[in-house]
mmCIF file of C-alpha atoms in Angstrom:
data_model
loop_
_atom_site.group_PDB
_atom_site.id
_atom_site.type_symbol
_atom_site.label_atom_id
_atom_site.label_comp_id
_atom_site.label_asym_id
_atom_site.label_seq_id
_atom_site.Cartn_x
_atom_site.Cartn_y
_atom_site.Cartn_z
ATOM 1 C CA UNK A 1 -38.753 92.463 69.589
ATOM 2 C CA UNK A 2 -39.754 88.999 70.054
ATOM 3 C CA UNK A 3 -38.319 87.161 73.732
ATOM 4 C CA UNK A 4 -35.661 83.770 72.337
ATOM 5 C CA UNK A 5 -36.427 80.611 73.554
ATOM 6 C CA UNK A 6 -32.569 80.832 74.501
ATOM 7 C CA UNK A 7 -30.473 80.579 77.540
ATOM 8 C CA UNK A 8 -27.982 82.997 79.312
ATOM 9 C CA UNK A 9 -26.400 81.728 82.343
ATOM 10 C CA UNK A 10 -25.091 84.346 85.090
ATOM 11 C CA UNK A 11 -23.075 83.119 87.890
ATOM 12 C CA UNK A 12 -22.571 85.544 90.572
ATOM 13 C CA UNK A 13 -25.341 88.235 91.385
ATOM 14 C CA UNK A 14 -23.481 91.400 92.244
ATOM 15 C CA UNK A 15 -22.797 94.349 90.484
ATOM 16 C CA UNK A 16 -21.457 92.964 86.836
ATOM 17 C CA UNK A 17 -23.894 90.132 87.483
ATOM 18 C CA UNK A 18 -26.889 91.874 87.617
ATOM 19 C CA UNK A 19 -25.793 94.345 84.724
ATOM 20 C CA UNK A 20 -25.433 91.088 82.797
ATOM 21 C CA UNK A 21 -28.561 89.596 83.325
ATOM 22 C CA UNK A 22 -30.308 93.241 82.716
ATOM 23 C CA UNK A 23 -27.883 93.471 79.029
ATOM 24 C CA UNK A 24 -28.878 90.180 77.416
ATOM 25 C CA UNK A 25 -32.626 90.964 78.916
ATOM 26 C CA UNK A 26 -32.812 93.524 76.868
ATOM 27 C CA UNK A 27 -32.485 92.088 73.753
ATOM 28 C CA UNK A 28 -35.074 89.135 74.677
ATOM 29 C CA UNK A 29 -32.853 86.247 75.941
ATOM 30 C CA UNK A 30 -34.216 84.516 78.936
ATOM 31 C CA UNK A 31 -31.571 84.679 81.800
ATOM 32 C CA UNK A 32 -30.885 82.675 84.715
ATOM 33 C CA UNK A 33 -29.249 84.372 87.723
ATOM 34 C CA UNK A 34 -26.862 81.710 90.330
ATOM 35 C CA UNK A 35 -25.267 82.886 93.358
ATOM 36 C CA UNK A 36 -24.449 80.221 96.346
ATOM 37 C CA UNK A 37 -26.674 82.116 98.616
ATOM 38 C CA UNK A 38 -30.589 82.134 97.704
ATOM 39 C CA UNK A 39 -31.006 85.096 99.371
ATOM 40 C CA UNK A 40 -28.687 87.099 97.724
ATOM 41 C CA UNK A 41 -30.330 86.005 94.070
ATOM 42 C CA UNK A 42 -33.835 87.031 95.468
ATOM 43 C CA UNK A 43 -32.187 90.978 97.084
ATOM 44 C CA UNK A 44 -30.959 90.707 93.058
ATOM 45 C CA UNK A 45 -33.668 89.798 91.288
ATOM 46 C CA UNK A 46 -35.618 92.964 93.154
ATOM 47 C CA UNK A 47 -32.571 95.482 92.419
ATOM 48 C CA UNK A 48 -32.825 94.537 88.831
ATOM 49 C CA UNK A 49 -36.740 95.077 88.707
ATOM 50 C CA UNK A 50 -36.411 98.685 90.557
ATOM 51 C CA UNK A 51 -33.288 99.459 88.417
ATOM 52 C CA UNK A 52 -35.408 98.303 84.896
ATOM 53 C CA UNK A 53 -37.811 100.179 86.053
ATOM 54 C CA UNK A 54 -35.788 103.539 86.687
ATOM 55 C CA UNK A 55 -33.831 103.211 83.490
ATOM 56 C CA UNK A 56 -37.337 103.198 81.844
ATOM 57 C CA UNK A 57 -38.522 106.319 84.041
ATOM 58 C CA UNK A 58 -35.700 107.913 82.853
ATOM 59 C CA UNK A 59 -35.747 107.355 79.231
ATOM 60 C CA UNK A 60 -32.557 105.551 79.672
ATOM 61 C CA UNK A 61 -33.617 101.461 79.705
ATOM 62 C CA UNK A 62 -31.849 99.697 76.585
ATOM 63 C CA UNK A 63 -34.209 97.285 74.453
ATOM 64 C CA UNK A 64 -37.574 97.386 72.810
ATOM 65 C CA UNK A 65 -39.545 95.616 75.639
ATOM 66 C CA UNK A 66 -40.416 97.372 78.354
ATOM 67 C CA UNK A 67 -38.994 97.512 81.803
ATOM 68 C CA UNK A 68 -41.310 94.705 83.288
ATOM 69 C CA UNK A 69 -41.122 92.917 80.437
ATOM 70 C CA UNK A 70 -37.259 92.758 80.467
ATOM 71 C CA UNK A 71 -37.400 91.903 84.356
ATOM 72 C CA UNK A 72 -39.580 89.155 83.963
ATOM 73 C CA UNK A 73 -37.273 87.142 81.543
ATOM 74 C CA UNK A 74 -34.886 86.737 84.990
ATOM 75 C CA UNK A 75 -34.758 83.929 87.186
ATOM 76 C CA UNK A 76 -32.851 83.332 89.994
ATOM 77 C CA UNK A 77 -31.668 80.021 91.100
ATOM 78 C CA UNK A 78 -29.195 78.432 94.078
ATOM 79 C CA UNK A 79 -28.671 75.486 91.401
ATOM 80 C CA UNK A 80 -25.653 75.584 89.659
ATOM 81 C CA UNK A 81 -27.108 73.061 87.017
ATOM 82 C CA UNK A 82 -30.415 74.816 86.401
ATOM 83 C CA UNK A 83 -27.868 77.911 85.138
ATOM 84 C CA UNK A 84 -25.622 75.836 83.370
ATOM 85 C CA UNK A 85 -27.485 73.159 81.808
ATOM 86 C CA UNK A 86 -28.496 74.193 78.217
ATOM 87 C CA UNK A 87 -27.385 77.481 78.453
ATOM 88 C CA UNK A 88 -26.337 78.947 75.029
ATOM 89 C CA UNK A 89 -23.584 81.491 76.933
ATOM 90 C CA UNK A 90 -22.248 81.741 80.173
ATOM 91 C CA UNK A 91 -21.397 84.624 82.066
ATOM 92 C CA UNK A 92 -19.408 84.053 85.248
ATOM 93 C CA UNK A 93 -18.923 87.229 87.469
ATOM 94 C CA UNK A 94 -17.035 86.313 90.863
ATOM 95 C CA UNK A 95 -14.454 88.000 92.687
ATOM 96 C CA UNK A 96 -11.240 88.841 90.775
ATOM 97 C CA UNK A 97 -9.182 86.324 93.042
ATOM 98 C CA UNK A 98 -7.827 83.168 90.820
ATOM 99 C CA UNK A 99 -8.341 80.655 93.211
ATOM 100 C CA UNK A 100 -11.869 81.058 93.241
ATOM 101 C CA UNK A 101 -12.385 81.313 89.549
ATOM 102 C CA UNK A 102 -10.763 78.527 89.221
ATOM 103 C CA UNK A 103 -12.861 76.512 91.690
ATOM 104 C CA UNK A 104 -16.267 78.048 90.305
ATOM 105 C CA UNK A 105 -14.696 76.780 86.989
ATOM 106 C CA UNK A 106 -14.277 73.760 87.648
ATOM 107 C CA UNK A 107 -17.476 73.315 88.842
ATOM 108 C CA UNK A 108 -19.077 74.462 85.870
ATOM 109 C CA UNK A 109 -16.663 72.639 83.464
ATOM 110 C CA UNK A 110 -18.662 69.000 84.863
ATOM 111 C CA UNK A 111 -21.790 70.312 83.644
ATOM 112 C CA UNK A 112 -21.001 72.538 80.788
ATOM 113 C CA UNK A 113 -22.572 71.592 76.882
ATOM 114 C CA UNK A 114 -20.051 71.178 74.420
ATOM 115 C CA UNK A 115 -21.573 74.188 72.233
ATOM 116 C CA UNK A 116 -21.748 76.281 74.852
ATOM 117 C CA UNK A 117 -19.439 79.845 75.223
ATOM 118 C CA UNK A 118 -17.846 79.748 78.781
ATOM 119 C CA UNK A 119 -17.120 83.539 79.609
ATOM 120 C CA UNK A 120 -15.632 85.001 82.368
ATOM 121 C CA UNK A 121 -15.629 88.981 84.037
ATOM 122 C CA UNK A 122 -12.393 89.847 84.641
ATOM 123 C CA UNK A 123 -9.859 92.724 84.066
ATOM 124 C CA UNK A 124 -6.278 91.515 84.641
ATOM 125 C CA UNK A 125 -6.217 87.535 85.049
ATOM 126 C CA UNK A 126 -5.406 86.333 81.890
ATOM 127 C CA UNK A 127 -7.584 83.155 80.339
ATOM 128 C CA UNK A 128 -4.866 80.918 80.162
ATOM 129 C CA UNK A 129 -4.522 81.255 83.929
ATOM 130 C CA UNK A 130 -8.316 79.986 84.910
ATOM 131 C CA UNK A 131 -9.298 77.246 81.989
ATOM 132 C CA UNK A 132 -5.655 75.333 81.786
ATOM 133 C CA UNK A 133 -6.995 72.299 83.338
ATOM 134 C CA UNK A 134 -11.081 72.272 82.377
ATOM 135 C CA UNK A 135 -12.290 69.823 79.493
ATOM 136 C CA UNK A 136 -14.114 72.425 77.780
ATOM 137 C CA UNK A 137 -11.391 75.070 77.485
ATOM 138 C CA UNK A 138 -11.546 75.799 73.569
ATOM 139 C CA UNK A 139 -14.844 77.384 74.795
ATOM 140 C CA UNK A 140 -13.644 79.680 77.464
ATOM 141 C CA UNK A 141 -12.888 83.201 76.325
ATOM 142 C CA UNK A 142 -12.449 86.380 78.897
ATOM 143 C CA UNK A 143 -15.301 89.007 78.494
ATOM 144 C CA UNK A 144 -14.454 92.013 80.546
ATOM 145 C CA UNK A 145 -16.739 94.775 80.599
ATOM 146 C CA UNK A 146 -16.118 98.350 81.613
ATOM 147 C CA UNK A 147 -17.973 99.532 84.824
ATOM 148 C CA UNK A 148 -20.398 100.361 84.875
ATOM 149 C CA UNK A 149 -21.763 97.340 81.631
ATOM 150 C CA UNK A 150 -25.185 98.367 81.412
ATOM 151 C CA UNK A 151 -24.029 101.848 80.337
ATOM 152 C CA UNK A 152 -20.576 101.927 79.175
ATOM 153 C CA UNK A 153 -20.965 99.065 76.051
ATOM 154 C CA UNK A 154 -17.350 97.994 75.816
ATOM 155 C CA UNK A 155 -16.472 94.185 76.641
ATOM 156 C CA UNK A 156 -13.112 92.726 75.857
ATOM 157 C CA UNK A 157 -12.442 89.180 74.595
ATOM 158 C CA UNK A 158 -9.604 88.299 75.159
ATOM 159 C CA UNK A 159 -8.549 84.394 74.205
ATOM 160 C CA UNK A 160 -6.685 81.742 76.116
ATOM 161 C CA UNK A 161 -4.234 80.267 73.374
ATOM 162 C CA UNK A 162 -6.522 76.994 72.872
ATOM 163 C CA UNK A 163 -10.463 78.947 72.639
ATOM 164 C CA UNK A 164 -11.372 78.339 69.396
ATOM 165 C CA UNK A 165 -11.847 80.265 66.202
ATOM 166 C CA UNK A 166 -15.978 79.587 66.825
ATOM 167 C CA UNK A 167 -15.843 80.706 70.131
ATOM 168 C CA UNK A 168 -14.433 83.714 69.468
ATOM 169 C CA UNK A 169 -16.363 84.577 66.724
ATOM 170 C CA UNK A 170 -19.719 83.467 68.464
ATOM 171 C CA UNK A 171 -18.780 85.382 71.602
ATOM 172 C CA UNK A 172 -18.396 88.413 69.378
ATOM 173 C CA UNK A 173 -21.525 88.477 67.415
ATOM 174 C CA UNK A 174 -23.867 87.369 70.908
ATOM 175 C CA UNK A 175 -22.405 91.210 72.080
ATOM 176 C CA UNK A 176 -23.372 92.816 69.053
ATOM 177 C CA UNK A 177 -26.599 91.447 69.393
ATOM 178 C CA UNK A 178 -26.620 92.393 73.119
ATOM 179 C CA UNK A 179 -25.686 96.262 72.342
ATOM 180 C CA UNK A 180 -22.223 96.103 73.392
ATOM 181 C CA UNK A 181 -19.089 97.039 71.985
ATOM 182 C CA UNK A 182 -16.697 93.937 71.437
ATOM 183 C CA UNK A 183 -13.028 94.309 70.807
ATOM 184 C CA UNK A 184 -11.404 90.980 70.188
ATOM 185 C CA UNK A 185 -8.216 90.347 71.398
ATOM 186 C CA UNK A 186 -5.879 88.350 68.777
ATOM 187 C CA UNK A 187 -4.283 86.430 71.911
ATOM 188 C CA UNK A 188 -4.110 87.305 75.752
ATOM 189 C CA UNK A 189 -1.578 90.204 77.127
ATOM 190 C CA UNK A 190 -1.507 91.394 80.888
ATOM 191 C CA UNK A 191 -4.072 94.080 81.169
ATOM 192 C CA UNK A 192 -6.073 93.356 78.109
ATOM 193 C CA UNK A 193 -6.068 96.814 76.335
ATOM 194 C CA UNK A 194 -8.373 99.205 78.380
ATOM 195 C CA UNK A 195 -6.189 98.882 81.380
ATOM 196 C CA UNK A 196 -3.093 98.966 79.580
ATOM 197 C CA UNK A 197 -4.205 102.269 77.865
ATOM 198 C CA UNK A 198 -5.618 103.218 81.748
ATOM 199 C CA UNK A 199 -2.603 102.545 83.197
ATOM 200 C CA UNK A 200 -0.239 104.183 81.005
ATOM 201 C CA UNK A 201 -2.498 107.194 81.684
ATOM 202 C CA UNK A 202 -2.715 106.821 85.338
ATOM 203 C CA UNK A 203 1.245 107.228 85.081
ATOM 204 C CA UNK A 204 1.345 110.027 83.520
ATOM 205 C CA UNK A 205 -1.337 111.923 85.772
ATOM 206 C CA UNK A 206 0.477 110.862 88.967
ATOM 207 C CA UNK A 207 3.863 112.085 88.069
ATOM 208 C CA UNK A 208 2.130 115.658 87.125
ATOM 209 C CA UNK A 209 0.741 115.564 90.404
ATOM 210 C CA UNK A 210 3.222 114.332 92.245
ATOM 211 C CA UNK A 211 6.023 117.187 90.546
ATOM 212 C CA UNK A 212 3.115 120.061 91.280
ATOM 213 C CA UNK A 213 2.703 120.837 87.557
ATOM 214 C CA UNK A 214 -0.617 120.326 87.894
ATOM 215 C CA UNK A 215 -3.504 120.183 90.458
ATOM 216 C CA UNK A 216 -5.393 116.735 90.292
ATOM 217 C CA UNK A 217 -8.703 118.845 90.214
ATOM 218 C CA UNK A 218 -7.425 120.263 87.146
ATOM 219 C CA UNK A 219 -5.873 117.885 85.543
ATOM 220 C CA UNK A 220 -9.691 115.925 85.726
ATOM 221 C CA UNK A 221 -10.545 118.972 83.751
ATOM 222 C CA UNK A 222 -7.799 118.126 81.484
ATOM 223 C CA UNK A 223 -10.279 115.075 80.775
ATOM 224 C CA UNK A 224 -14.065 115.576 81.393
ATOM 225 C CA UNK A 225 -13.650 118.778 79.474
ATOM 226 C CA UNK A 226 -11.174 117.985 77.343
ATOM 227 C CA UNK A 227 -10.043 114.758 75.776
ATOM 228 C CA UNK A 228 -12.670 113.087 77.082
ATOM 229 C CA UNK A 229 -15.520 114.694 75.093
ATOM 230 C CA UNK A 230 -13.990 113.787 71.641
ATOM 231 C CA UNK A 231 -12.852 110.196 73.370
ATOM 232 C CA UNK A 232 -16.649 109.864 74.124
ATOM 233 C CA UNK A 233 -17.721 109.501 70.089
ATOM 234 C CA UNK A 234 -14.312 108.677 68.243
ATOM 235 C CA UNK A 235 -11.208 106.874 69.939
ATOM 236 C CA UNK A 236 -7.934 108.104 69.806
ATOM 237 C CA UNK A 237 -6.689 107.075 66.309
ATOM 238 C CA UNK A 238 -9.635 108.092 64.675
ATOM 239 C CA UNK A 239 -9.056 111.724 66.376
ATOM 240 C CA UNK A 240 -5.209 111.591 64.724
ATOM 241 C CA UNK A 241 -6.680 110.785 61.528
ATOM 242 C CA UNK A 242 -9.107 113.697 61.977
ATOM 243 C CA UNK A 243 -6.699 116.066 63.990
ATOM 244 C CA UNK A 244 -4.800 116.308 60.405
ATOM 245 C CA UNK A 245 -5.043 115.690 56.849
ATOM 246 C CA UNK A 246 -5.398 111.663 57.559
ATOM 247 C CA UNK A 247 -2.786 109.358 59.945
ATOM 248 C CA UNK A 248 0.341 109.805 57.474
ATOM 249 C CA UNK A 249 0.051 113.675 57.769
ATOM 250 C CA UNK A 250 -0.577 113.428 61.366
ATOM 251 C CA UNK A 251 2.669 111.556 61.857
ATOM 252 C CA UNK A 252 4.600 113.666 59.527
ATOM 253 C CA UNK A 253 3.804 117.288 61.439
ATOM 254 C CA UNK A 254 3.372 116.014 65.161
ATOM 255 C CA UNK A 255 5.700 112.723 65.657
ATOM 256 C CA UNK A 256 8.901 114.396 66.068
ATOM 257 C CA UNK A 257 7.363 116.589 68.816
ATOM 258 C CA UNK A 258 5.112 112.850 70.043
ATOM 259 C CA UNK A 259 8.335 111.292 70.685
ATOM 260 C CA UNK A 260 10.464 114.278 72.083
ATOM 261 C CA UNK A 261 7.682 114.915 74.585
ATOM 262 C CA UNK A 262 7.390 110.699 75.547
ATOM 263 C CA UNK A 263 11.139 110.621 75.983
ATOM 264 C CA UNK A 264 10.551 112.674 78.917
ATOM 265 C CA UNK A 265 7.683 110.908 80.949
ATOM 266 C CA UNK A 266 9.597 109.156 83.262
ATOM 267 C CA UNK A 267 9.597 105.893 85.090
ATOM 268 C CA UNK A 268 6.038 104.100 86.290
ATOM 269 C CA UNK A 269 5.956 106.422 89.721
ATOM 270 C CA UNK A 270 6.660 103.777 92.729
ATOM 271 C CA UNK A 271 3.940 104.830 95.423
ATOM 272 C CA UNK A 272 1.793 102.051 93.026
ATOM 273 C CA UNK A 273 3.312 99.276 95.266
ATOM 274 C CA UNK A 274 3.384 101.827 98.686
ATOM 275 C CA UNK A 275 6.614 99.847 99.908
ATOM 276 C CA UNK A 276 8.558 102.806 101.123
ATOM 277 C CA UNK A 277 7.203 105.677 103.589
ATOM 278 C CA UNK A 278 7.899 107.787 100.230
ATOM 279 C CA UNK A 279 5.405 105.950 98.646
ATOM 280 C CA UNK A 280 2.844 106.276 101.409
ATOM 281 C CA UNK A 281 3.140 109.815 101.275
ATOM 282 C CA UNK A 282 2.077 110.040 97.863
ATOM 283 C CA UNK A 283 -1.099 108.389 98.070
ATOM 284 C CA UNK A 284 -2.071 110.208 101.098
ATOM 285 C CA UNK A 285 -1.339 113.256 99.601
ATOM 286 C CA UNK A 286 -3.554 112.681 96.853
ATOM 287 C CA UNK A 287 -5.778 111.177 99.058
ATOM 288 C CA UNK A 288 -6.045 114.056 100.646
ATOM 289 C CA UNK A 289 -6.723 116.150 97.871
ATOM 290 C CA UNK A 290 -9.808 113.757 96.503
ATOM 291 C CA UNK A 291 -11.433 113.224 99.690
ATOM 292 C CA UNK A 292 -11.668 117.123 100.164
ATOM 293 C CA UNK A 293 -13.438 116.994 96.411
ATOM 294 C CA UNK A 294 -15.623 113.853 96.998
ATOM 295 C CA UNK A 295 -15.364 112.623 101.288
ATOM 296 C CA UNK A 296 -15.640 109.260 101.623
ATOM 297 C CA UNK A 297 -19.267 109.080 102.777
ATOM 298 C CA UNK A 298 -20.106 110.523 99.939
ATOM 299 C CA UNK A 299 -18.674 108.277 97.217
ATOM 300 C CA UNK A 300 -21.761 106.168 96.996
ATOM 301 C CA UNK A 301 -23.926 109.262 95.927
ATOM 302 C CA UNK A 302 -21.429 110.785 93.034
ATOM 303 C CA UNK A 303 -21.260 106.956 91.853
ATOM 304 C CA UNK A 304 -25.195 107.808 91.535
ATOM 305 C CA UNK A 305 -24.870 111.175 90.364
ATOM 306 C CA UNK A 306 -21.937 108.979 87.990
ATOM 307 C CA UNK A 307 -24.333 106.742 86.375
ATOM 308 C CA UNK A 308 -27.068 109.297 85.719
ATOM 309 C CA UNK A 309 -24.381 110.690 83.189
ATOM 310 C CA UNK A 310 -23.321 107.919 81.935
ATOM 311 C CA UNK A 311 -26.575 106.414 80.947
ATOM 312 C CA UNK A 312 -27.805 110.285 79.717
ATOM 313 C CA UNK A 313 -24.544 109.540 77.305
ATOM 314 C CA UNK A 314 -25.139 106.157 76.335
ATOM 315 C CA UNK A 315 -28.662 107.300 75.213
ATOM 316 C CA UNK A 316 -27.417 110.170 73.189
ATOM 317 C CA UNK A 317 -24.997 107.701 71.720
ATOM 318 C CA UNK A 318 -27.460 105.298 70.769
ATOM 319 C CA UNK A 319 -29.858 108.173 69.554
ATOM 320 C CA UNK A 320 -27.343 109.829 67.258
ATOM 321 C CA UNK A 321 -26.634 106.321 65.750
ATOM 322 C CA UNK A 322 -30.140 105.696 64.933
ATOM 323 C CA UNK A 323 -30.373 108.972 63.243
ATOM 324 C CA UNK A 324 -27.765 108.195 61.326
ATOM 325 C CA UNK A 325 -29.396 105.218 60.026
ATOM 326 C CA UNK A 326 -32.306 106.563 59.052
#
């Protein structure tokens, strides 16, 4: 794999930042790192080269070049312009808090080329709501990764009503060539579709814990053991289409029994918005339950212990394809 004499531009340098940077690394694009703070982009550039060069320990780093190779095609800067200027794609990755966005945003909008794709990390705010007022909004586009990016290859893009046809299309062959998984996004909806499909899930699993049909330790089960290790190589339409003799015969011997069964999920369970002492009771219930599982002090070592899996699956995943290919 040869390195491009291409741009990325990354502004922010936490978390989705840095898995950012490392993704389009990893396929030979040179990438530029911004964050306000200089000291924060150098603490980043030296997490990336440590985490490049675990991945590779591990058998897990994505690309053909190797770890130091992929680190070295980073640069950090406190210059918005050096980022911007010329860059073929960028990435922004700030807090989720619209005000902000929309300040970074406009910042960028001064100094943006007209050919370049403006992206932005997010996972609720629709587009429409950060580019109304920039010059260059035809170019801006939503591309929200799941968490963590480096190993879990999904990114949404998700249109304002004014990015254009190129855009989107450009946007969605760039994460192709990076590795990851697009879905595009015919126009923007609350939610995008992972959390809308999360959501409706998280629902469901609160009002079986809440009515004590169910454990939440074994409802996880229900998951991780479960629907999660078919949901890991085929989503769930493709396991309908499997599950029977194709999607029509699926519907014909299950969706009278799909639709009794919905009819009785109930209402989106109130302790979401924790506005009575009801609702407060619920969440420290369950809180209760998950902090005797995982305490609190240790969150930041199953995140670890997280990842490791992850990134053992995303290798499998890209193994088995290659096979296949062969």
């Amino acid at each position: 794999m040869s390195v491009k004499d291409e741009k990325i531009g990354i502004i922010g340098s936490g978390l989705i930042g840095k898995s950012w940077a490392m993704i389009f690394a990893s396929v030979g694009y040179k990438v530029v790192l911004f964050d306000v703070e200089s000291t924060q982009v150098t603490k980043a550039l030296e997490n990336i080269k440590a985490e490049l060069l675990e991945f590779e320990a591990a058998g897990t780093l994505r690309g053909e070049l190797g770890a130091a190779a992929q680190a070295e095609l980073i640069s950090g800067t406190d210059s918005l312009a050096d980022c911007v200027t010329g860059a073929k794609y960028i990435q922004e990755c700030v807090p989720e808090v619209l005000e902000l966005k929309r300040k970074v945003w406009a910042d960028i909008d001064k100094i943006a080329g007209d050919e370049t794709i403006l992206a932005t990390s997010t996972s609720c705010i629709v587009p429409s709501k950060i580019s109304d007022f920039m010059v260059h909004k035809s170019q801006f586009i939503v591309a929200h990764p799941c968490n963590p990016p480096y190993h879990t290859p999904m990114v949404e893009l998700v249109p304002a009503p004014w990015t254009s046809q190129e855009v989107q299309a450009g946007a969605r062959a760039l994460m192709k060539e990076a590795g990851q998984g697009p879905v595009s996004l015919s126009r923007e909806v609350p939610g995008f579709v992972l959390n809308r499909m999360q959501y409706s899930l998280l629902n469901e699993c609160w009002r079986l814990i809440r009515d004590g049909v169910v454990s939440a330790q074994d409802l996880d089960v229900v998951m991780k053991d479960g629907m999660g290790m078919r949901y890991a190589f085929m989503g769930p339409m493709e396991t309908i289409h499997l599950n029977a003799e194709g999607t029509q015969n699926y519907v014909d011997r299950y969706g009278e029994t799909i639709y009794a069964v919905s009819s009785d999920l109930g209402p989106i369970p109130t302790g979401w918005k924790q506005e009575t002492e009801a609702d407060k009771a619920e969440v420290k219930a369950l809180e209760e339950t998950m902090v005797k599982e995982i305490p609190v002090e240790d969150l930041y070592k199953r995140r670890v212990w997280r990842d490791k899996r992850l990134a053992a699956l995303a290798k499998l995943k890209r193994d088995m394809d290659r096979e296949e290919k062969e």
